[in-house]
Each structure stands twice: as C-alpha cells, then as structure tokens.
C-alpha cells in the first residue's frame, strides 16, 4: 500500500532498525490494547527528535498520513492505524535515551519514549516518583498526548499539571521542531503553547521530549473501606474527609457491588475482604498518605485515619454505615482487580465519564432506574474516582445474548448513555481517555461549532499535514 | 479623541453608569498601580457578559482599540491605556454579581470582577479559600489574565492550576462569546482552550466569568526563620524540608540582608526580629501548614517543625547555621514589609525573574560579583519564592544619583540583567507579572520567531480586533 520509493527513502533516512515493513513484525503496532486492529502502510521508529523531524517532513511532503504511537496502551483507538493500509505509524519506542534528573528543581527532562514503570523505578532510589497512578504502563509521550489522570488525581492532579515543558515536532513540510522544554515552574512570558499539545492525541504535533515535575514518595500510607449510609451520604463523607485531611487524602475511589462481584467471580486470586463475605451496595476505598516518615512515639497513620473516621462517625450527618482500616496492599488489590473482573463477566461496553462531583451518584441512580426499561439485558458495574468526578461506567451484557451479537446495539447504548450524561448532567464523554477514533463521533456531536472552527484554524497554523487519529476541526 | 457618535452609541448601549467620559472620573482607570499614566478615549463599564460582547463588537466594527482592565493592580502596564488617547478601557469593575459556590465540587463559579479579598471573605465561613496568596488585591479576571503565582505556589500552584473553566468574549465583529465554563475536574474532550486566555493579558479575549478550584483553609500553621550555612546550602535545605514534609511545606521564601535592612529602615511599624538585631546575610522564611485541626494530646505543628529542623540540623550536609520557630503573623510581617521597604529606599528598578530552583543562588552570586563594576551605584535587594524558582530581584539607586535622573539608565540596566538571566541561566524575564507594555521589548527580543508566527496565527482566529496592551505576534 506504500510505494517502494517511499519505503526506500525512509529506510535510507532511519536505517534498518528505524523501519518495519514486514507484516508480522508490524502486528504489535497495528493492534490496540483493548480495541481494534488496523493495517499500517509502514512502521517508523526514529531514535531522535531530529529523525522524527526528518521523517515527518518527508511524510508531509509526500502526503503520507502519520499516526503517532507511544506505549499503545490507550483505550480509544488513538494510536493505531485504521483499516485503509495507507497510514504510517510513527512509534516512540526507541526514543528512551535522555534521562536528566534535576534533584534541586525536582524535575526530570527525558525522551518521550520511556515507560512509566521505567521512569518510576529509576526515580525510586532518590525517594521520588512521577505521581500519575495508572493501571496500564504507557510511555510518557502518550501520557502527555492523552493527559492521563488516574487514582491519585485528587492529590497530585493530571499530567497537564505535572508537565513543565515539552519538545514537539510539527507536521509541516519542514518537520518544524518547537522547543518548549522550559524547566521553569513559574514563567509567564507569552502563550503557554505546550497546553495545545497536551491531551490532544498528537493531532497538533508529536511530543518527543518532556520536562516533568516529580514528587517525593509517600513514606506512610493508610487505607480504609468506607460504607456510606446511602448514596446521598457519599458527598458529605468526602467533604468531611477533605475538611479534616486536606492534602493527606490521596484517593477516594467508589466501588459498586456489581463490580466487586464481577471481580470476585473472575479473578481467582482475589479474596472477599468483607466481613461474612457480605459485599456492600457501594463502598469507598479511601487512602491517606504522607511523606512524613514514622517517628518513635508518634501515632501511626492508621491511627490518624481511625481518629478521623471516629470523628466523622459522630457527626450529625452520620454519613458512615460502616468503616474499617486495613492494609493498603490488600485493599488496593480489590480495586485493581475490578477492570479485569468486569472485562470477563460478559460483553463489556465501557464508558469513561466525568461529572461535577455532586452529580456522580445522581447520575448512577438515574441509570439504575432507567436501564431496566431501556436496555434490560445490561448490568451496570460502575467504579471510579469520586474525588475528582470520574466514573468508569461499565455496562455488561451476557455474551450469549442477542444484544451481544447485534452490531447496532453498542452504538444505540452509547448514544443513550452519552445523551443523559452530557445533556442532563453536564458531564464529559471522556474524563481521562481522550478522544481517538472511538470517541470521534461524540466529539463531532457534542462540540460547539465555534470550538471546531477554532480547532481547524489552530491545525492550519501548527500541523497542516495529516497527523493523528482525531479530527478536531 | 473619540467621535461623539461612538460615545453616544456606547452610552445608549451600556447606560449612564456604563460609560465614563469625564476626564477626572477617568483618572483611576488611566493610572497603573505602580507605573505609568496613560490617557483613555473612554471608560466602559459593562455589567454582564452580553454587554461586554455588544461593546466589544461595536469597538471592533469601528476600529476602536480596547484595553481590558480588571483590578488594575498589575506591575507591567498591562491594563492601562497608552498616551495616544485613542484606546477604550473596558473595566470589569461592575461585573461582580454571580457567585455560585458548589461545596460538593469544591468549586466556585463567579463573575470575573470580584476582588480576591471579597472572594476569600465570602469563602471563609465555609472553611475554604482561593489559594493564591498575593500582596495586592486584584480582581479575579485579571488574576487569570496574568496567571498570578504568589507565596504559596509551592503548595497550591498558580491560577492556571486552579482554574476549571472560563467564559471569554472575543474581539471579533460579532463579539463572540466562548463558553468554556466547565465545572469538571477531569475532561479530555479536545483542546483545552481556556489555556490560551490564561496568562496572556487579555490579548486573545476578555475573561468575564470563571470557575475556580477552591481549597480547605489550613487549621494549623507554623513558621520558622532558617539561616542557611551558606548560599550553597539553600538547595540541600529545601530538599531536606520537601523530603520530610511533602505537601505540608507551604512556603519557602528567601530574603536577603539588604531587603531586610530596607524594610527596617522604611517601615516604622516593623521590629527587628533577629537576636541582638543582627540581620543574617540571607534568611529563609519557611511555613508549614495543614488542614488537620489541633487535637488533644497531639504534638503542635510548631513541635513538628522543631522536630524536622532538629533532624536537618544533624544531617551530614549541615545546611543550617541557625533556625528559630516563631509566630506566623510576626514572621510574615517582615516578609510583607519588604516591597514597601525597598520601594522607599531609593529609585527602584524591579525585576520579576525565575530560574530552575538550583540556579537562583548562583544567579544572585553572579550579580553580586559583577554589579559593582557594571553599575556601581546599584544596591541589590532581592527576595523571592525560592521554592518555585521565582526571585523578586530589586535594584535600588540613590534618588539623588546621576543614574536616577539618566533617562537611559534603567533601560541599560534592564538589558544587562535580562541578558545574563536569560542567556546565561535560562531564566524567565517574567515569572508571575506577565508581559504588558513594560516587558514587550523583551518578549520581542527573547521569543523564537516560530512562536511569534504561531501567536499571530492564533490572534487572527480568536480576536482579530485591536485588544490589550501586548503584541504577541
């Protein structure tokens, strides 16, 4: 699907290791983490920003569409080629050389192709980490292009908040390099251009280097399962925790009974952590943490958490029906098993929604009330980041049901859920997974025309070439 | 300087209270907080976003240049008219009606014309505040347009980090309203357009409404003066504090001896806080704080700080020469008197620089070494936010010196300081005051051509009309 002269020219430019043209070697670059499999014209694996620039310039001048790919762990078809066989995948997987740690500045200047796990294992010996906590193990460039959030957003924020600078290659005929690798924390000398490239799936440029804020590792962690007295008590509980704990509070994750059951049914290593095996209708996993090391004669962090929970227990609002503090590792193991459990309990149709925090439970109630009429075969297995308004709203239909094999079913279900989430609750159709081909139709449907016009204008001045999987204009 | 027909049309549109045409009533809108006095053609004071839109559309269609003005407390001539007498000042000072607090979401949706102090006094009864700590009392819209930082940046970040949404009026012929007032904390459904309007001095649009993140008020605060063993020990000291205290650490402010002396000399209410009156060469004001309320039988936060300082005292690096914990109010009163003191000690030429944190002391050393040869009359009175790399680098010359009356002196001094800060230390010429007319020449000098080209393109697609005091293109 790609002319031999292009293949030769790119081979010449990037060398043997820099180009994959063989079908079987291309497979891993063509298939997404959970969804879709496409067909690429060619895989490019440049090693430096200069090589990315040359390759991009060549592709733009020859009208070859480019799909940037980082760790390829995303869930929205944002980094894989479509079925046309005409798209060139540009992978960052060989760009992992520069790793400059500045301990005084608490910042890290690195190539965009490092895996998150590699970054954190290198930082650990300095007592530091990049505080974006994810289930997957993406490469850093893709984390920026997706603006990932995760379970500790409440305390540390998203990737955007933790990015000081980037280097970007634009898809113009020169493959222009935009050097925005400032290492400054405070700098107000113009438009903060890096923001345009963060969270936009590589449509406006390919991020090849980054400067990240890094944080001291917590030295104490305590966790508890909290059973709210009712759905209406979840927000009073969160507010009572934030009021008392402030920056101590590092996670406040909501877990529904159905998602716990799915995990218990399908993840054999998981033990039922609830007394008598009775799974509550809804449970909060709360975590507090601090960089303060344990010191002799001091209260443990578990004791601090116990104190707070006892106080909240006594308040007039009485938001708690039950609460127990336990080992962090065990308590998180349930949380981490949810995705896996839900995936194996039927055909999964997953939503990554967000709301004002106070609207989450109301939205879930509305869904529980309306779903049986609208889509009777659907089981709701929601869990999510209540502390920042994010909900992994998972819907499951039995694999052997008529709906599971109805090609139009998923689309109708998505349309219905999004309409309620967005129109009735002012929610978002993508809290932390970005857009990709998977959400393109909803971007088109729910984005103001003026915003699309602006995006088209921005595209023209940054990367006029055919870049990425999303059309913002 | 403005045609009567325009005056009449705008009066008709905005009403008597909405337009000021009389010279003496215009004075307050023409003069900046510290610098410059200009001449406006007219002052407009719309009350709603719809009125801003109408007024802007009228001005654009009639080619009247617009200068948006918020609290007018900035220090870079970013909100005052020039001397031409042709610019229309559009003030936000009547836009302070909507104030919608969402306690569950910990967010505040409000009109952009509220003063910071009003916002915080309304929030206080809920145990909340907007965590940007400034000496001045700006209006919120201007804080967004400037992306102000302040003394607690280290813990809470800047305005950008604490903004969830905005509403903006664009300077096009329609006065288009861009509604970006999302109240979501996690939302990755396209370009984060609000970022373009934050920190860009109103050149791309006028912010009329905002949604802010708000934070629980600290319930305990402890402060200490720390005397580092030498300039080279400042960073080890900061790292030791961050490693032990993490998110407890809410300020780490550096204060030079000269700036203390200036404050003691010129602020009569200020007492010398140092033993025997001996002001150290350099002192750090460190603050720790937490939302955790004092509980019986627990260590006070002062005791926590004492513990940490004792531990740091014993480390091999021995970064401390002296340290004493004291009442927060008294300790901050010195810090807050520095600006006033420096301003009265001669002709002040102030710089708002930033560096990688590890470069701050090296830059100051270089200045101390080179200044006596280069500009012998100058006294350096620096202080700043060491924790985030910001330095208020103040230079003072005697009021009766030849230099003070040499019109070219300030320019030569600025050129020299900026060249070293930017070229030799990769610093910023504006850490937190933004650009304004005052820094325009340095933006022009130190900004890559590609960035200027992009800015020009962005200007054309957002606000093609004549808006603001800065030319980014």
Short mmCIF file of C-alpha atoms in Angstrom, two decimals, chain A residues 102-107 126-127 146-151 153-155 158 160-161 170 172 176-180 183-193 195-200 204 216-217 219 235-236 238-239 242-248 290-293 295 298-299 304-305 307-308 311 353-358 385 387-390 392 425-435 443 447-448 450-451 453-458 461-462 472, chain B residues 102-107 126-127 146-151 153-155 158 160-161 170 172 176-180 183-193 195-200 204 216-217 219 235-236 238-239 242-248 290-293 295 298-299 304-305 307-308 311 353-358 385 387-390 392 425-435 443 447-448 450-451 453-458 461-462 472:
data_model
loop_
_atom_site.label_atom_id
_atom_site.label_comp_id
_atom_site.label_asym_id
_atom_site.label_seq_id
_atom_site.Cartn_x
_atom_site.Cartn_y
_atom_site.Cartn_z
CA UNK A 102 17.45 17.68 38.41
CA UNK A 103 17.14 16.98 42.12
CA UNK A 104 17.27 20.64 43.15
CA UNK A 105 14.50 21.55 40.74
CA UNK A 106 12.60 18.33 41.44
CA UNK A 107 12.21 17.89 37.68
CA UNK A 126 16.00 9.07 45.03
CA UNK A 127 12.77 8.81 47.02
CA UNK A 146 -3.77 11.76 26.47
CA UNK A 147 -3.41 13.90 29.61
CA UNK A 148 -3.94 10.85 31.78
CA UNK A 149 -5.37 11.19 35.27
CA UNK A 150 -5.61 8.09 37.42
CA UNK A 151 -6.32 7.19 41.01
CA UNK A 153 -5.57 12.80 40.73
CA UNK A 154 -7.24 14.13 43.87
CA UNK A 155 -3.85 14.83 45.41
CA UNK A 158 -3.24 15.16 35.96
CA UNK A 160 -1.01 18.61 32.45
CA UNK A 161 -0.42 19.85 35.97
CA UNK A 170 5.01 19.76 13.85
CA UNK A 172 4.52 20.79 8.30
CA UNK A 176 9.49 22.06 12.37
CA UNK A 177 10.77 21.45 15.87
CA UNK A 178 9.12 23.56 18.56
CA UNK A 179 11.38 23.69 21.60
CA UNK A 180 9.25 24.40 24.66
CA UNK A 183 12.46 23.72 33.18
CA UNK A 184 10.91 26.68 34.97
CA UNK A 185 7.99 26.34 37.36
CA UNK A 186 6.90 29.96 37.03
CA UNK A 187 7.14 31.61 33.66
CA UNK A 188 4.57 33.97 32.20
CA UNK A 189 6.15 35.26 29.03
CA UNK A 190 3.51 34.54 26.45
CA UNK A 191 1.07 31.86 25.40
CA UNK A 192 1.72 28.58 27.19
CA UNK A 193 1.97 26.68 23.91
CA UNK A 195 -1.04 23.22 26.57
CA UNK A 196 -2.14 22.86 22.95
CA UNK A 197 -0.26 19.56 22.59
CA UNK A 198 -1.26 18.07 25.94
CA UNK A 199 -4.41 15.97 25.77
CA UNK A 200 -4.90 16.33 22.01
CA UNK A 204 -1.19 19.12 16.52
CA UNK A 216 8.63 12.91 46.97
CA UNK A 217 7.40 9.34 47.50
CA UNK A 219 6.59 7.21 53.38
CA UNK A 235 -20.54 13.71 49.23
CA UNK A 236 -20.90 14.64 52.92
CA UNK A 238 -15.92 13.21 51.03
CA UNK A 239 -16.32 16.76 52.32
CA UNK A 242 -11.25 16.76 52.83
CA UNK A 243 -12.02 19.23 55.58
CA UNK A 244 -10.06 17.20 58.12
CA UNK A 245 -7.32 15.72 55.96
CA UNK A 246 -6.63 18.23 53.17
CA UNK A 247 -3.59 17.16 51.16
CA UNK A 248 -3.31 13.91 53.17
CA UNK A 290 2.30 11.49 53.67
CA UNK A 291 5.99 11.92 53.04
CA UNK A 292 6.47 12.17 56.80
CA UNK A 293 8.42 9.11 57.94
CA UNK A 295 8.92 8.52 64.16
CA UNK A 298 4.09 9.04 67.23
CA UNK A 299 0.64 7.91 66.14
CA UNK A 304 -4.73 9.02 62.33
CA UNK A 305 -7.24 7.56 59.90
CA UNK A 307 -9.31 9.09 64.61
CA UNK A 308 -10.77 10.89 61.62
CA UNK A 311 -14.95 11.84 64.39
CA UNK A 353 -17.36 9.67 32.15
CA UNK A 354 -16.93 12.62 34.45
CA UNK A 355 -19.28 14.90 36.33
CA UNK A 356 -19.32 17.59 38.92
CA UNK A 357 -18.57 15.53 41.98
CA UNK A 358 -22.02 16.11 43.45
CA UNK A 385 -12.55 8.31 41.05
CA UNK A 387 -12.76 12.52 44.47
CA UNK A 388 -12.27 14.09 41.05
CA UNK A 389 -15.64 13.36 39.46
CA UNK A 390 -14.52 10.50 37.18
CA UNK A 392 -15.60 4.19 34.89
CA UNK A 425 -25.85 16.19 33.83
CA UNK A 426 -23.34 18.44 32.00
CA UNK A 427 -20.87 15.60 32.12
CA UNK A 428 -17.96 14.67 29.88
CA UNK A 429 -17.85 11.76 27.43
CA UNK A 430 -14.14 11.34 28.07
CA UNK A 431 -12.73 12.06 31.50
CA UNK A 432 -9.24 10.70 31.05
CA UNK A 433 -9.01 8.51 27.94
CA UNK A 434 -9.13 11.39 25.41
CA UNK A 435 -10.85 11.04 22.03
CA UNK A 443 -16.75 14.95 19.70
CA UNK A 447 -18.67 20.17 20.43
CA UNK A 448 -19.74 23.76 19.74
CA UNK A 450 -17.14 27.79 17.20
CA UNK A 451 -14.72 25.46 19.01
CA UNK A 453 -13.70 26.36 13.79
CA UNK A 454 -11.00 27.46 16.21
CA UNK A 455 -9.50 23.96 16.19
CA UNK A 456 -9.39 23.97 12.42
CA UNK A 457 -7.60 27.31 12.49
CA UNK A 458 -5.13 26.01 15.06
CA UNK A 461 -1.05 27.07 11.79
CA UNK A 462 0.59 24.16 13.66
CA UNK A 472 -10.85 18.37 15.85
CA UNK B 102 -20.55 24.33 44.84
CA UNK B 103 -19.44 22.78 48.12
CA UNK B 104 -19.59 19.18 46.87
CA UNK B 105 -17.45 20.03 43.86
CA UNK B 106 -15.23 22.39 45.87
CA UNK B 107 -15.60 24.91 43.07
CA UNK B 126 -17.23 27.67 54.72
CA UNK B 127 -13.66 26.93 55.79
CA UNK B 146 -1.88 37.38 34.42
CA UNK B 147 -1.73 33.80 35.77
CA UNK B 148 -0.56 35.11 39.12
CA UNK B 149 1.52 32.92 41.41
CA UNK B 150 2.38 34.25 44.86
CA UNK B 151 3.88 32.95 48.07
CA UNK B 153 2.73 28.47 44.79
CA UNK B 154 4.90 25.70 46.19
CA UNK B 155 1.85 24.02 47.70
CA UNK B 158 -0.68 29.14 40.14
CA UNK B 160 -3.79 28.16 35.81
CA UNK B 161 -3.74 25.10 38.02
CA UNK B 170 -13.54 37.51 21.61
CA UNK B 172 -14.25 39.88 16.51
CA UNK B 176 -18.37 36.18 20.03
CA UNK B 177 -18.87 34.60 23.41
CA UNK B 178 -16.86 31.44 24.03
CA UNK B 179 -18.45 29.44 26.82
CA UNK B 180 -15.79 27.26 28.42
CA UNK B 183 -17.14 22.71 36.22
CA UNK B 184 -15.45 19.37 35.62
CA UNK B 185 -12.10 18.46 37.12
CA UNK B 186 -11.33 15.77 34.57
CA UNK B 187 -12.35 16.34 30.99
CA UNK B 188 -10.29 15.41 27.95
CA UNK B 189 -12.58 16.07 25.02
CA UNK B 190 -10.49 18.33 22.86
CA UNK B 191 -8.13 21.27 23.06
CA UNK B 192 -8.19 22.87 26.49
CA UNK B 193 -8.97 26.28 25.01
CA UNK B 195 -5.27 27.79 28.49
CA UNK B 196 -4.90 30.23 25.61
CA UNK B 197 -6.58 33.00 27.60
CA UNK B 198 -4.85 32.36 30.92
CA UNK B 199 -1.68 34.40 31.33
CA UNK B 200 -1.98 36.27 28.04
CA UNK B 204 -6.90 36.90 22.84
CA UNK B 216 -9.88 23.88 52.58
CA UNK B 217 -8.35 26.59 54.80
CA UNK B 219 -6.22 24.99 60.51
CA UNK B 235 19.01 23.84 47.99
CA UNK B 236 20.05 20.99 50.31
CA UNK B 238 14.90 22.92 50.65
CA UNK B 239 15.34 19.29 49.56
CA UNK B 242 10.49 18.67 50.99
CA UNK B 243 11.63 15.13 51.58
CA UNK B 244 10.37 15.22 55.17
CA UNK B 245 7.34 17.46 54.85
CA UNK B 246 5.92 16.97 51.34
CA UNK B 247 2.63 18.80 50.98
CA UNK B 248 2.97 20.30 54.48
CA UNK B 290 -2.24 21.60 57.41
CA UNK B 291 -6.00 21.38 57.42
CA UNK B 292 -5.71 18.97 60.33
CA UNK B 293 -7.18 20.70 63.41
CA UNK B 295 -6.38 17.59 68.78
CA UNK B 298 -1.05 15.71 69.94
CA UNK B 299 2.15 17.48 69.04
CA UNK B 304 6.55 19.12 64.27
CA UNK B 305 8.59 21.88 62.68
CA UNK B 307 11.47 18.05 65.12
CA UNK B 308 12.19 18.40 61.42
CA UNK B 311 16.77 16.30 62.23
CA UNK B 353 12.67 36.72 37.39
CA UNK B 354 12.54 32.96 37.62
CA UNK B 355 15.09 30.18 37.32
CA UNK B 356 15.45 26.49 37.81
CA UNK B 357 15.49 26.36 41.59
CA UNK B 358 19.12 25.29 41.72
CA UNK B 385 9.90 32.42 46.21
CA UNK B 387 10.52 27.04 46.47
CA UNK B 388 9.24 27.67 42.96
CA UNK B 389 12.25 29.42 41.43
CA UNK B 390 10.88 32.97 41.48
CA UNK B 392 11.88 39.50 43.06
CA UNK B 425 20.89 30.99 33.26
CA UNK B 426 17.93 30.02 31.01
CA UNK B 427 15.72 32.13 33.25
CA UNK B 428 12.48 33.97 32.60
CA UNK B 429 12.07 37.75 32.34
CA UNK B 430 8.60 37.49 33.86
CA UNK B 431 7.90 34.84 36.44
CA UNK B 432 4.46 35.97 37.58
CA UNK B 433 3.75 39.52 36.41
CA UNK B 434 3.16 38.63 32.72
CA UNK B 435 4.19 40.97 29.90
CA UNK B 443 9.21 39.49 24.61
CA UNK B 447 10.92 34.94 21.82
CA UNK B 448 11.58 32.48 18.97
CA UNK B 450 8.27 30.47 15.18
CA UNK B 451 6.42 31.18 18.44
CA UNK B 453 4.32 33.36 13.99
CA UNK B 454 2.08 30.91 15.82
CA UNK B 455 0.84 33.67 18.11
CA UNK B 456 -0.04 35.82 15.13
CA UNK B 457 -1.99 32.93 13.65
CA UNK B 458 -3.80 32.37 16.94
CA UNK B 461 -8.51 33.11 14.57
CA UNK B 462 -9.55 34.31 18.04
CA UNK B 472 2.45 38.54 20.77
#
